[in-house]
PDB file of C-alpha atoms in Angstrom:
ATOM      1  CA  UNK A   1      44.171  30.334  -3.339  1.00  0.00           C
ATOM      2  CA  UNK A   2      46.034  27.110  -4.512  1.00  0.00           C
ATOM      3  CA  UNK A   3      45.276  25.454  -7.918  1.00  0.00           C
ATOM      4  CA  UNK A   4      43.311  22.647  -6.146  1.00  0.00           C
ATOM      5  CA  UNK A   5      40.641  25.203  -5.138  1.00  0.00           C
ATOM      6  CA  UNK A   6      40.674  26.773  -8.493  1.00  0.00           C
ATOM      7  CA  UNK A   7      39.954  23.403 -10.258  1.00  0.00           C
ATOM      8  CA  UNK A   8      36.940  22.947  -7.750  1.00  0.00           C
ATOM      9  CA  UNK A   9      35.654  26.292  -8.870  1.00  0.00           C
ATOM     10  CA  UNK A  10      35.944  25.350 -12.654  1.00  0.00           C
ATOM     11  CA  UNK A  11      33.307  22.542 -11.945  1.00  0.00           C
ATOM     12  CA  UNK A  12      30.918  24.818 -10.082  1.00  0.00           C
ATOM     13  CA  UNK A  13      27.878  26.686 -11.042  1.00  0.00           C
ATOM     14  CA  UNK A  14      28.591  29.946  -8.962  1.00  0.00           C
ATOM     15  CA  UNK A  15      25.746  31.372  -6.905  1.00  0.00           C
ATOM     16  CA  UNK A  16      25.324  34.189  -4.512  1.00  0.00           C
ATOM     17  CA  UNK A  17      26.710  33.592  -1.040  1.00  0.00           C
ATOM     18  CA  UNK A  18      26.546  35.730   2.243  1.00  0.00           C
ATOM     19  CA  UNK A  19      29.518  35.409   4.373  1.00  0.00           C
ATOM     20  CA  UNK A  20      29.141  36.770   8.083  1.00  0.00           C
ATOM     21  CA  UNK A  21      32.094  37.440  10.113  1.00  0.00           C
ATOM     22  CA  UNK A  22      34.160  38.785   7.138  1.00  0.00           C
ATOM     23  CA  UNK A  23      36.249  40.955   9.130  1.00  0.00           C
ATOM     24  CA  UNK A  24      37.807  38.106  10.773  1.00  0.00           C
ATOM     25  CA  UNK A  25      40.531  35.655   9.647  1.00  0.00           C
ATOM     26  CA  UNK A  26      38.406  32.780   8.665  1.00  0.00           C
ATOM     27  CA  UNK A  27      35.343  34.890   7.553  1.00  0.00           C
ATOM     28  CA  UNK A  28      37.632  37.170   5.380  1.00  0.00           C
ATOM     29  CA  UNK A  29      39.515  34.354   4.037  1.00  0.00           C
ATOM     30  CA  UNK A  30      36.498  32.600   3.063  1.00  0.00           C
ATOM     31  CA  UNK A  31      34.928  35.391   1.317  1.00  0.00           C
ATOM     32  CA  UNK A  32      38.082  35.978  -0.744  1.00  0.00           C
ATOM     33  CA  UNK A  33      38.199  32.361  -1.572  1.00  0.00           C
ATOM     34  CA  UNK A  34      34.772  31.858  -2.707  1.00  0.00           C
ATOM     35  CA  UNK A  35      34.788  35.090  -4.834  1.00  0.00           C
ATOM     36  CA  UNK A  36      37.907  33.731  -6.491  1.00  0.00           C
ATOM     37  CA  UNK A  37      35.808  30.718  -7.451  1.00  0.00           C
ATOM     38  CA  UNK A  38      33.242  32.776  -9.121  1.00  0.00           C
ATOM     39  CA  UNK A  39      30.608  33.225  -6.520  1.00  0.00           C
ATOM     40  CA  UNK A  40      28.907  36.388  -5.798  1.00  0.00           C
ATOM     41  CA  UNK A  41      29.983  37.180  -2.555  1.00  0.00           C
ATOM     42  CA  UNK A  42      28.127  39.486   0.089  1.00  0.00           C
ATOM     43  CA  UNK A  43      30.309  40.040   3.049  1.00  0.00           C
ATOM     44  CA  UNK A  44      28.936  40.911   6.337  1.00  0.00           C
ATOM     45  CA  UNK A  45      31.192  42.652   8.662  1.00  0.00           C
ATOM     46  CA  UNK A  46      31.420  45.190  11.504  1.00  0.00           C
ATOM     47  CA  UNK A  47      34.911  46.376  10.565  1.00  0.00           C
ATOM     48  CA  UNK A  48      35.289  45.907   6.710  1.00  0.00           C
ATOM     49  CA  UNK A  49      36.921  42.909   5.365  1.00  0.00           C
ATOM     50  CA  UNK A  50      40.319  41.780   6.182  1.00  0.00           C
ATOM     51  CA  UNK A  51      40.885  40.118   2.633  1.00  0.00           C
ATOM     52  CA  UNK A  52      40.322  42.611   0.034  1.00  0.00           C
ATOM     53  CA  UNK A  53      38.821  41.314  -3.345  1.00  0.00           C
ATOM     54  CA  UNK A  54      37.074  43.357  -6.083  1.00  0.00           C
ATOM     55  CA  UNK A  55      34.167  40.829  -6.383  1.00  0.00           C
ATOM     56  CA  UNK A  56      33.278  41.251  -2.955  1.00  0.00           C
ATOM     57  CA  UNK A  57      30.261  43.467  -1.990  1.00  0.00           C
ATOM     58  CA  UNK A  58      30.673  44.542   1.612  1.00  0.00           C
ATOM     59  CA  UNK A  59      27.432  45.077   3.901  1.00  0.00           C
ATOM     60  CA  UNK A  60      26.663  45.762   7.440  1.00  0.00           C
ATOM     61  CA  UNK A  61      26.808  42.865  10.167  1.00  0.00           C
ATOM     62  CA  UNK A  62      23.506  43.662  11.782  1.00  0.00           C
ATOM     63  CA  UNK A  63      20.780  41.212  10.888  1.00  0.00           C
ATOM     64  CA  UNK A  64      18.524  44.210   9.835  1.00  0.00           C
ATOM     65  CA  UNK A  65      21.159  45.700   7.745  1.00  0.00           C
ATOM     66  CA  UNK A  66      21.716  42.368   6.105  1.00  0.00           C
ATOM     67  CA  UNK A  67      18.007  42.210   5.127  1.00  0.00           C
ATOM     68  CA  UNK A  68      17.803  45.876   3.997  1.00  0.00           C
ATOM     69  CA  UNK A  69      21.120  45.460   1.943  1.00  0.00           C
ATOM     70  CA  UNK A  70      19.800  42.217   0.178  1.00  0.00           C
ATOM     71  CA  UNK A  71      16.226  43.491  -0.395  1.00  0.00           C
ATOM     72  CA  UNK A  72      14.618  41.036  -2.946  1.00  0.00           C
ATOM     73  CA  UNK A  73      17.895  39.673  -4.244  1.00  0.00           C
ATOM     74  CA  UNK A  74      18.326  36.036  -4.548  1.00  0.00           C
ATOM     75  CA  UNK A  75      20.393  34.233  -1.975  1.00  0.00           C
ATOM     76  CA  UNK A  76      21.758  30.581  -2.603  1.00  0.00           C
ATOM     77  CA  UNK A  77      24.107  30.022   0.439  1.00  0.00           C
ATOM     78  CA  UNK A  78      25.132  31.479   3.900  1.00  0.00           C
ATOM     79  CA  UNK A  79      28.572  30.822   5.412  1.00  0.00           C
ATOM     80  CA  UNK A  80      28.051  31.981   9.042  1.00  0.00           C
ATOM     81  CA  UNK A  81      31.649  32.651  10.345  1.00  0.00           C
ATOM     82  CA  UNK A  82      30.491  35.216  12.991  1.00  0.00           C
ATOM     83  CA  UNK A  83      30.471  34.823  16.627  1.00  0.00           C
ATOM     84  CA  UNK A  84      32.790  34.954  19.666  1.00  0.00           C
ATOM     85  CA  UNK A  85      36.366  34.677  18.553  1.00  0.00           C
ATOM     86  CA  UNK A  86      38.284  32.835  21.398  1.00  0.00           C
ATOM     87  CA  UNK A  87      38.240  30.901  24.736  1.00  0.00           C
ATOM     88  CA  UNK A  88      39.925  33.860  26.231  1.00  0.00           C
ATOM     89  CA  UNK A  89      37.530  36.497  25.424  1.00  0.00           C
ATOM     90  CA  UNK A  90      34.613  34.447  26.334  1.00  0.00           C
ATOM     91  CA  UNK A  91      36.122  33.988  29.863  1.00  0.00           C
ATOM     92  CA  UNK A  92      36.735  37.906  30.112  1.00  0.00           C
ATOM     93  CA  UNK A  93      33.093  38.730  28.918  1.00  0.00           C
ATOM     94  CA  UNK A  94      30.639  35.801  28.837  1.00  0.00           C
ATOM     95  CA  UNK A  95      27.777  38.037  28.248  1.00  0.00           C
ATOM     96  CA  UNK A  96      29.176  39.515  25.166  1.00  0.00           C
ATOM     97  CA  UNK A  97      30.221  36.197  23.583  1.00  0.00           C
ATOM     98  CA  UNK A  98      26.757  35.014  24.078  1.00  0.00           C
ATOM     99  CA  UNK A  99      25.427  37.715  22.495  1.00  0.00           C
ATOM    100  CA  UNK A 100      27.787  37.582  19.610  1.00  0.00           C
ATOM    101  CA  UNK A 101      27.523  33.837  19.021  1.00  0.00           C
ATOM    102  CA  UNK A 102      23.903  32.767  20.256  1.00  0.00           C
ATOM    103  CA  UNK A 103      21.828  35.735  20.028  1.00  0.00           C
ATOM    104  CA  UNK A 104      23.174  36.691  16.389  1.00  0.00           C
ATOM    105  CA  UNK A 105      22.984  33.243  15.294  1.00  0.00           C
ATOM    106  CA  UNK A 106      19.405  32.973  16.259  1.00  0.00           C
ATOM    107  CA  UNK A 107      18.520  36.196  14.677  1.00  0.00           C
ATOM    108  CA  UNK A 108      20.267  35.304  11.394  1.00  0.00           C
ATOM    109  CA  UNK A 109      18.800  31.718  11.286  1.00  0.00           C
ATOM    110  CA  UNK A 110      15.241  33.178  11.826  1.00  0.00           C
ATOM    111  CA  UNK A 111      15.862  35.675   8.961  1.00  0.00           C
ATOM    112  CA  UNK A 112      17.032  33.076   6.560  1.00  0.00           C
ATOM    113  CA  UNK A 113      14.397  30.619   7.385  1.00  0.00           C
ATOM    114  CA  UNK A 114      11.837  33.400   6.616  1.00  0.00           C
ATOM    115  CA  UNK A 115      13.262  35.183   3.542  1.00  0.00           C
ATOM    116  CA  UNK A 116      15.368  32.296   1.800  1.00  0.00           C
ATOM    117  CA  UNK A 117      14.019  28.925   3.189  1.00  0.00           C
ATOM    118  CA  UNK A 118      15.702  26.980   0.481  1.00  0.00           C
ATOM    119  CA  UNK A 119      19.174  28.151   0.890  1.00  0.00           C
ATOM    120  CA  UNK A 120      22.050  25.910   2.181  1.00  0.00           C
ATOM    121  CA  UNK A 121      23.351  27.341   5.576  1.00  0.00           C
ATOM    122  CA  UNK A 122      26.888  26.427   6.627  1.00  0.00           C
ATOM    123  CA  UNK A 123      27.507  27.322  10.182  1.00  0.00           C
ATOM    124  CA  UNK A 124      31.174  27.524  11.215  1.00  0.00           C
ATOM    125  CA  UNK A 125      31.179  26.206  14.899  1.00  0.00           C
ATOM    126  CA  UNK A 126      34.159  25.014  16.779  1.00  0.00           C
ATOM    127  CA  UNK A 127      35.890  21.719  18.117  1.00  0.00           C
ATOM    128  CA  UNK A 128      35.721  23.450  21.579  1.00  0.00           C
ATOM    129  CA  UNK A 129      32.051  21.944  21.775  1.00  0.00           C
ATOM    130  CA  UNK A 130      33.611  18.530  22.521  1.00  0.00           C
ATOM    131  CA  UNK A 131      35.371  19.750  25.608  1.00  0.00           C
ATOM    132  CA  UNK A 132      38.009  17.393  27.115  1.00  0.00           C
ATOM    133  CA  UNK A 133      37.296  14.398  24.970  1.00  0.00           C
ATOM    134  CA  UNK A 134      38.614  10.957  26.367  1.00  0.00           C
ATOM    135  CA  UNK A 135      38.600   9.283  23.026  1.00  0.00           C
ATOM    136  CA  UNK A 136      40.783  10.397  19.863  1.00  0.00           C
ATOM    137  CA  UNK A 137      40.364  11.009  17.157  1.00  0.00           C
ATOM    138  CA  UNK A 138      37.028  12.724  17.771  1.00  0.00           C
ATOM    139  CA  UNK A 139      34.165  11.679  15.933  1.00  0.00           C
ATOM    140  CA  UNK A 140      31.163  14.078  15.280  1.00  0.00           C
ATOM    141  CA  UNK A 141      28.940  11.808  17.288  1.00  0.00           C
ATOM    142  CA  UNK A 142      31.252  12.019  20.395  1.00  0.00           C
ATOM    143  CA  UNK A 143      29.828  13.565  23.709  1.00  0.00           C
ATOM    144  CA  UNK A 144      29.526  17.315  23.732  1.00  0.00           C
ATOM    145  CA  UNK A 145      30.933  18.620  27.061  1.00  0.00           C
ATOM    146  CA  UNK A 146      32.429  22.000  26.562  1.00  0.00           C
ATOM    147  CA  UNK A 147      34.647  23.529  29.262  1.00  0.00           C
ATOM    148  CA  UNK A 148      34.583  27.194  28.260  1.00  0.00           C
ATOM    149  CA  UNK A 149      31.776  29.790  27.583  1.00  0.00           C
ATOM    150  CA  UNK A 150      33.085  29.798  24.128  1.00  0.00           C
ATOM    151  CA  UNK A 151      32.410  26.213  23.506  1.00  0.00           C
ATOM    152  CA  UNK A 152      29.221  26.126  25.398  1.00  0.00           C
ATOM    153  CA  UNK A 153      27.920  29.096  23.311  1.00  0.00           C
ATOM    154  CA  UNK A 154      28.921  27.608  19.888  1.00  0.00           C
ATOM    155  CA  UNK A 155      27.023  24.406  20.843  1.00  0.00           C
ATOM    156  CA  UNK A 156      23.859  26.316  21.711  1.00  0.00           C
ATOM    157  CA  UNK A 157      24.220  28.074  18.500  1.00  0.00           C
ATOM    158  CA  UNK A 158      24.454  24.844  16.623  1.00  0.00           C
ATOM    159  CA  UNK A 159      21.170  23.721  18.209  1.00  0.00           C
ATOM    160  CA  UNK A 160      19.543  26.860  17.010  1.00  0.00           C
ATOM    161  CA  UNK A 161      20.688  26.258  13.303  1.00  0.00           C
ATOM    162  CA  UNK A 162      19.478  22.640  13.515  1.00  0.00           C
ATOM    163  CA  UNK A 163      15.984  23.823  14.590  1.00  0.00           C
ATOM    164  CA  UNK A 164      15.562  26.867  12.279  1.00  0.00           C
ATOM    165  CA  UNK A 165      16.886  25.417   8.823  1.00  0.00           C
ATOM    166  CA  UNK A 166      16.256  22.321   6.864  1.00  0.00           C
ATOM    167  CA  UNK A 167      19.248  22.406   4.646  1.00  0.00           C
ATOM    168  CA  UNK A 168      22.127  23.137   7.062  1.00  0.00           C
ATOM    169  CA  UNK A 169      25.756  21.969   7.593  1.00  0.00           C
ATOM    170  CA  UNK A 170      27.670  22.428  10.941  1.00  0.00           C
ATOM    171  CA  UNK A 171      31.293  22.682  10.438  1.00  0.00           C
ATOM    172  CA  UNK A 172      33.617  22.045  13.451  1.00  0.00           C
ATOM    173  CA  UNK A 173      37.068  23.631  12.807  1.00  0.00           C
ATOM    174  CA  UNK A 174      39.870  22.398  14.933  1.00  0.00           C
ATOM    175  CA  UNK A 175      43.109  24.592  14.710  1.00  0.00           C
ATOM    176  CA  UNK A 176      42.798  26.553  11.608  1.00  0.00           C
ATOM    177  CA  UNK A 177      45.981  28.798  10.575  1.00  0.00           C
ATOM    178  CA  UNK A 178      47.367  30.601   7.576  1.00  0.00           C
ATOM    179  CA  UNK A 179      48.389  34.169   6.305  1.00  0.00           C
ATOM    180  CA  UNK A 180      46.043  36.658   7.917  1.00  0.00           C
ATOM    181  CA  UNK A 181      45.851  34.959  11.458  1.00  0.00           C
ATOM    182  CA  UNK A 182      47.112  37.902  13.851  1.00  0.00           C
ATOM    183  CA  UNK A 183      46.154  36.067  17.098  1.00  0.00           C
ATOM    184  CA  UNK A 184      46.475  32.840  19.008  1.00  0.00           C
ATOM    185  CA  UNK A 185      49.600  30.553  19.145  1.00  0.00           C
ATOM    186  CA  UNK A 186      51.253  30.932  15.839  1.00  0.00           C
ATOM    187  CA  UNK A 187      51.105  34.838  16.009  1.00  0.00           C
ATOM    188  CA  UNK A 188      52.114  34.768  19.640  1.00  0.00           C
ATOM    189  CA  UNK A 189      54.948  32.388  18.879  1.00  0.00           C
ATOM    190  CA  UNK A 190      56.278  34.412  15.795  1.00  0.00           C
ATOM    191  CA  UNK A 191      56.191  37.506  17.791  1.00  0.00           C
ATOM    192  CA  UNK A 192      58.087  36.152  20.603  1.00  0.00           C
ATOM    193  CA  UNK A 193      60.481  34.090  18.934  1.00  0.00           C
ATOM    194  CA  UNK A 194      61.688  36.710  16.587  1.00  0.00           C
ATOM    195  CA  UNK A 195      62.917  38.800  19.597  1.00  0.00           C
ATOM    196  CA  UNK A 196      64.385  36.041  21.478  1.00  0.00           C
ATOM    197  CA  UNK A 197      61.578  35.256  23.810  1.00  0.00           C
ATOM    198  CA  UNK A 198      61.365  31.484  24.215  1.00  0.00           C
ATOM    199  CA  UNK A 199      59.024  30.635  27.066  1.00  0.00           C
ATOM    200  CA  UNK A 200      55.205  29.749  26.605  1.00  0.00           C
ATOM    201  CA  UNK A 201      52.192  28.636  28.568  1.00  0.00           C
ATOM    202  CA  UNK A 202      51.325  24.960  29.034  1.00  0.00           C
ATOM    203  CA  UNK A 203      53.354  21.920  29.200  1.00  0.00           C
ATOM    204  CA  UNK A 204      54.146  21.682  25.296  1.00  0.00           C
ATOM    205  CA  UNK A 205      52.542  18.242  25.195  1.00  0.00           C
ATOM    206  CA  UNK A 206      49.212  19.426  24.362  1.00  0.00           C
ATOM    207  CA  UNK A 207      47.935  17.839  21.078  1.00  0.00           C
ATOM    208  CA  UNK A 208      46.208  19.896  18.279  1.00  0.00           C
ATOM    209  CA  UNK A 209      45.122  19.151  14.844  1.00  0.00           C
ATOM    210  CA  UNK A 210      46.065  21.958  12.539  1.00  0.00           C
ATOM    211  CA  UNK A 211      44.502  22.680   9.226  1.00  0.00           C
ATOM    212  CA  UNK A 212      45.749  25.226   6.834  1.00  0.00           C
ATOM    213  CA  UNK A 213      43.120  27.941   5.663  1.00  0.00           C
ATOM    214  CA  UNK A 214      43.155  26.994   2.042  1.00  0.00           C
ATOM    215  CA  UNK A 215      42.025  23.547   2.876  1.00  0.00           C
ATOM    216  CA  UNK A 216      39.098  24.766   4.988  1.00  0.00           C
ATOM    217  CA  UNK A 217      38.046  26.934   2.238  1.00  0.00           C
ATOM    218  CA  UNK A 218      38.285  23.922  -0.159  1.00  0.00           C
ATOM    219  CA  UNK A 219      35.964  22.028   2.354  1.00  0.00           C
ATOM    220  CA  UNK A 220      33.339  24.918   2.513  1.00  0.00           C
ATOM    221  CA  UNK A 221      33.415  25.173  -1.242  1.00  0.00           C
ATOM    222  CA  UNK A 222      32.691  21.399  -1.755  1.00  0.00           C
ATOM    223  CA  UNK A 223      29.867  21.411   0.899  1.00  0.00           C
ATOM    224  CA  UNK A 224      28.215  24.503  -0.784  1.00  0.00           C
ATOM    225  CA  UNK A 225      27.546  22.387  -3.910  1.00  0.00           C
ATOM    226  CA  UNK A 226      27.367  18.817  -2.424  1.00  0.00           C
ATOM    227  CA  UNK A 227      24.346  16.684  -2.898  1.00  0.00           C
ATOM    228  CA  UNK A 228      21.298  16.537  -0.580  1.00  0.00           C
ATOM    229  CA  UNK A 229      22.974  13.586   1.008  1.00  0.00           C
ATOM    230  CA  UNK A 230      25.758  15.705   2.707  1.00  0.00           C
ATOM    231  CA  UNK A 231      26.643  14.976   6.386  1.00  0.00           C
ATOM    232  CA  UNK A 232      24.829  17.441   8.592  1.00  0.00           C
ATOM    233  CA  UNK A 233      27.897  17.737  10.837  1.00  0.00           C
ATOM    234  CA  UNK A 234      31.549  17.704   9.711  1.00  0.00           C
ATOM    235  CA  UNK A 235      34.773  18.018  11.457  1.00  0.00           C
ATOM    236  CA  UNK A 236      37.281  20.198   9.799  1.00  0.00           C
ATOM    237  CA  UNK A 237      40.797  19.149  10.656  1.00  0.00           C
ATOM    238  CA  UNK A 238      43.835  17.239   9.015  1.00  0.00           C
ATOM    239  CA  UNK A 239      43.265  14.115  10.931  1.00  0.00           C
ATOM    240  CA  UNK A 240      46.714  14.260  12.508  1.00  0.00           C
ATOM    241  CA  UNK A 241      47.635  15.280  16.071  1.00  0.00           C
ATOM    242  CA  UNK A 242      50.713  17.275  16.717  1.00  0.00           C
ATOM    243  CA  UNK A 243      52.110  18.537  20.173  1.00  0.00           C
ATOM    244  CA  UNK A 244      52.619  22.218  20.612  1.00  0.00           C
ATOM    245  CA  UNK A 245      56.076  21.583  21.343  1.00  0.00           C
ATOM    246  CA  UNK A 246      56.517  20.153  17.822  1.00  0.00           C
ATOM    247  CA  UNK A 247      54.805  22.930  16.379  1.00  0.00           C
ATOM    248  CA  UNK A 248      56.733  25.419  18.000  1.00  0.00           C
ATOM    249  CA  UNK A 249      59.952  23.720  17.186  1.00  0.00           C
ATOM    250  CA  UNK A 250      58.924  24.242  13.405  1.00  0.00           C
ATOM    251  CA  UNK A 251      58.331  27.962  13.910  1.00  0.00           C
ATOM    252  CA  UNK A 252      61.662  28.456  15.761  1.00  0.00           C
ATOM    253  CA  UNK A 253      63.429  26.984  13.064  1.00  0.00           C
ATOM    254  CA  UNK A 254      61.965  29.657  10.615  1.00  0.00           C
ATOM    255  CA  UNK A 255      62.199  33.008  12.720  1.00  0.00           C
ATOM    256  CA  UNK A 256      64.196  32.418  16.037  1.00  0.00           C
ATOM    257  CA  UNK A 257      67.659  33.312  17.137  1.00  0.00           C
ATOM    258  CA  UNK A 258      67.184  30.502  19.638  1.00  0.00           C
ATOM    259  CA  UNK A 259      66.202  26.854  18.762  1.00  0.00           C
ATOM    260  CA  UNK A 260      65.085  25.515  22.331  1.00  0.00           C
ATOM    261  CA  UNK A 261      61.634  26.465  23.678  1.00  0.00           C
ATOM    262  CA  UNK A 262      60.378  26.351  27.196  1.00  0.00           C
ATOM    263  CA  UNK A 263      57.048  26.002  28.907  1.00  0.00           C
ATOM    264  CA  UNK A 264      55.372  27.181  32.115  1.00  0.00           C
ATOM    265  CA  UNK A 265      54.016  23.883  32.950  1.00  0.00           C
ATOM    266  CA  UNK A 266      50.743  25.659  33.584  1.00  0.00           C
ATOM    267  CA  UNK A 267      47.981  25.327  31.029  1.00  0.00           C
ATOM    268  CA  UNK A 268      45.609  28.087  30.196  1.00  0.00           C
ATOM    269  CA  UNK A 269      41.836  27.784  31.479  1.00  0.00           C
ATOM    270  CA  UNK A 270      39.490  26.101  29.028  1.00  0.00           C
ATOM    271  CA  UNK A 271      42.262  24.485  26.915  1.00  0.00           C
ATOM    272  CA  UNK A 272      41.664  20.695  26.580  1.00  0.00           C
ATOM    273  CA  UNK A 273      44.647  18.603  26.593  1.00  0.00           C
ATOM    274  CA  UNK A 274      44.311  16.938  23.173  1.00  0.00           C
ATOM    275  CA  UNK A 275      42.318  17.384  19.882  1.00  0.00           C
ATOM    276  CA  UNK A 276      42.507  15.221  16.810  1.00  0.00           C
ATOM    277  CA  UNK A 277      39.624  15.253  14.335  1.00  0.00           C
ATOM    278  CA  UNK A 278      38.031  12.095  12.844  1.00  0.00           C
ATOM    279  CA  UNK A 279      37.780  13.475   9.289  1.00  0.00           C
ATOM    280  CA  UNK A 280      35.703  10.424   7.755  1.00  0.00           C
ATOM    281  CA  UNK A 281      32.606  12.778   7.183  1.00  0.00           C
ATOM    282  CA  UNK A 282      34.651  15.313   5.227  1.00  0.00           C
ATOM    283  CA  UNK A 283      36.297  12.431   3.244  1.00  0.00           C
ATOM    284  CA  UNK A 284      32.924  11.169   2.266  1.00  0.00           C
ATOM    285  CA  UNK A 285      32.335  14.157   0.127  1.00  0.00           C
ATOM    286  CA  UNK A 286      35.640  13.848  -1.598  1.00  0.00           C
ATOM    287  CA  UNK A 287      37.686  16.108   0.476  1.00  0.00           C
ATOM    288  CA  UNK A 288      41.181  15.716   2.083  1.00  0.00           C
ATOM    289  CA  UNK A 289      43.588  18.171   3.357  1.00  0.00           C
ATOM    290  CA  UNK A 290      46.244  19.139   0.765  1.00  0.00           C
ATOM    291  CA  UNK A 291      48.875  21.186   2.667  1.00  0.00           C
ATOM    292  CA  UNK A 292      51.282  19.521   5.055  1.00  0.00           C
ATOM    293  CA  UNK A 293      52.202  21.034   8.293  1.00  0.00           C
ATOM    294  CA  UNK A 294      55.886  21.848   7.329  1.00  0.00           C
ATOM    295  CA  UNK A 295      54.711  23.915   4.356  1.00  0.00           C
ATOM    296  CA  UNK A 296      51.962  25.536   5.990  1.00  0.00           C
ATOM    297  CA  UNK A 297      54.121  26.688   8.814  1.00  0.00           C
ATOM    298  CA  UNK A 298      56.719  27.934   6.250  1.00  0.00           C
ATOM    299  CA  UNK A 299      53.837  29.824   4.559  1.00  0.00           C
ATOM    300  CA  UNK A 300      52.644  31.319   7.578  1.00  0.00           C
ATOM    301  CA  UNK A 301      56.116  32.451   8.910  1.00  0.00           C
ATOM    302  CA  UNK A 302      56.845  33.942   5.430  1.00  0.00           C
ATOM    303  CA  UNK A 303      53.872  35.866   5.587  1.00  0.00           C
ATOM    304  CA  UNK A 304      54.629  37.125   9.132  1.00  0.00           C
ATOM    305  CA  UNK A 305      58.071  38.259   8.218  1.00  0.00           C
ATOM    306  CA  UNK A 306      56.634  40.173   5.217  1.00  0.00           C
ATOM    307  CA  UNK A 307      53.898  41.800   7.643  1.00  0.00           C
ATOM    308  CA  UNK A 308      56.676  42.873  10.109  1.00  0.00           C
ATOM    309  CA  UNK A 309      58.937  44.344   7.196  1.00  0.00           C
TER     310      UNK A 309
END
């Protein structure tokens, strides 16, 4: 965790926080980051936690297991990261994605409303709820027209959270990356380019808004202890759009034996052409991204190389 996150922690009164989905990239990184800030972290996971830390207590992912493990313990916050993991997996098994995202959120929200009605509940949704937005950057109030089961289920889960819990904040992450991410574009790019494969899906002109994982954790930490007037829906992005072609060029300079990348010209199903976040809501609570894309990509590639070695 960077020093800016540590400074946030110094000003916080740490409490107890349940982090779901802690076996995944965002959930595991969030659990570790909040533990480093002094929070008592209970990490809910099906498969253990991907970010090991001595101050984290790992519990089961089933809602009944969570209730049993916590018993009558005090709980101050929930950061709900569990759910379907990608557009691609939702297209392969829509029913499982619905169960993992919608059904699980419904059960967890009802448990929290019944047992801990005064907690602040943060739901990590997705920018996929916006679908093919015609206006960039995308404000939180923009029309929600998801084009994949993944996005539709995230939006359905958002509505469940809004109905079940009074003190809730919905965070819509854009393209989150950093050490520990073992899937999606950057992992695929590093894996291919490191062995001389330089052809990728799409046109290369697709635009994404990239946010380094430490900056997302800083945003979550600030939301946890923000006052009662915190926005109820917050985009998590850098506010800057970068083409896939530009991102792969940065990766290529770090890992490849070739510097040119090519594209099939065919976009993947469910992938919108452009995403840039309007981050005015995040800025309203004093947050801004601290990691520039060049530094973040270098950090990621260094981690990837170390993993492979």
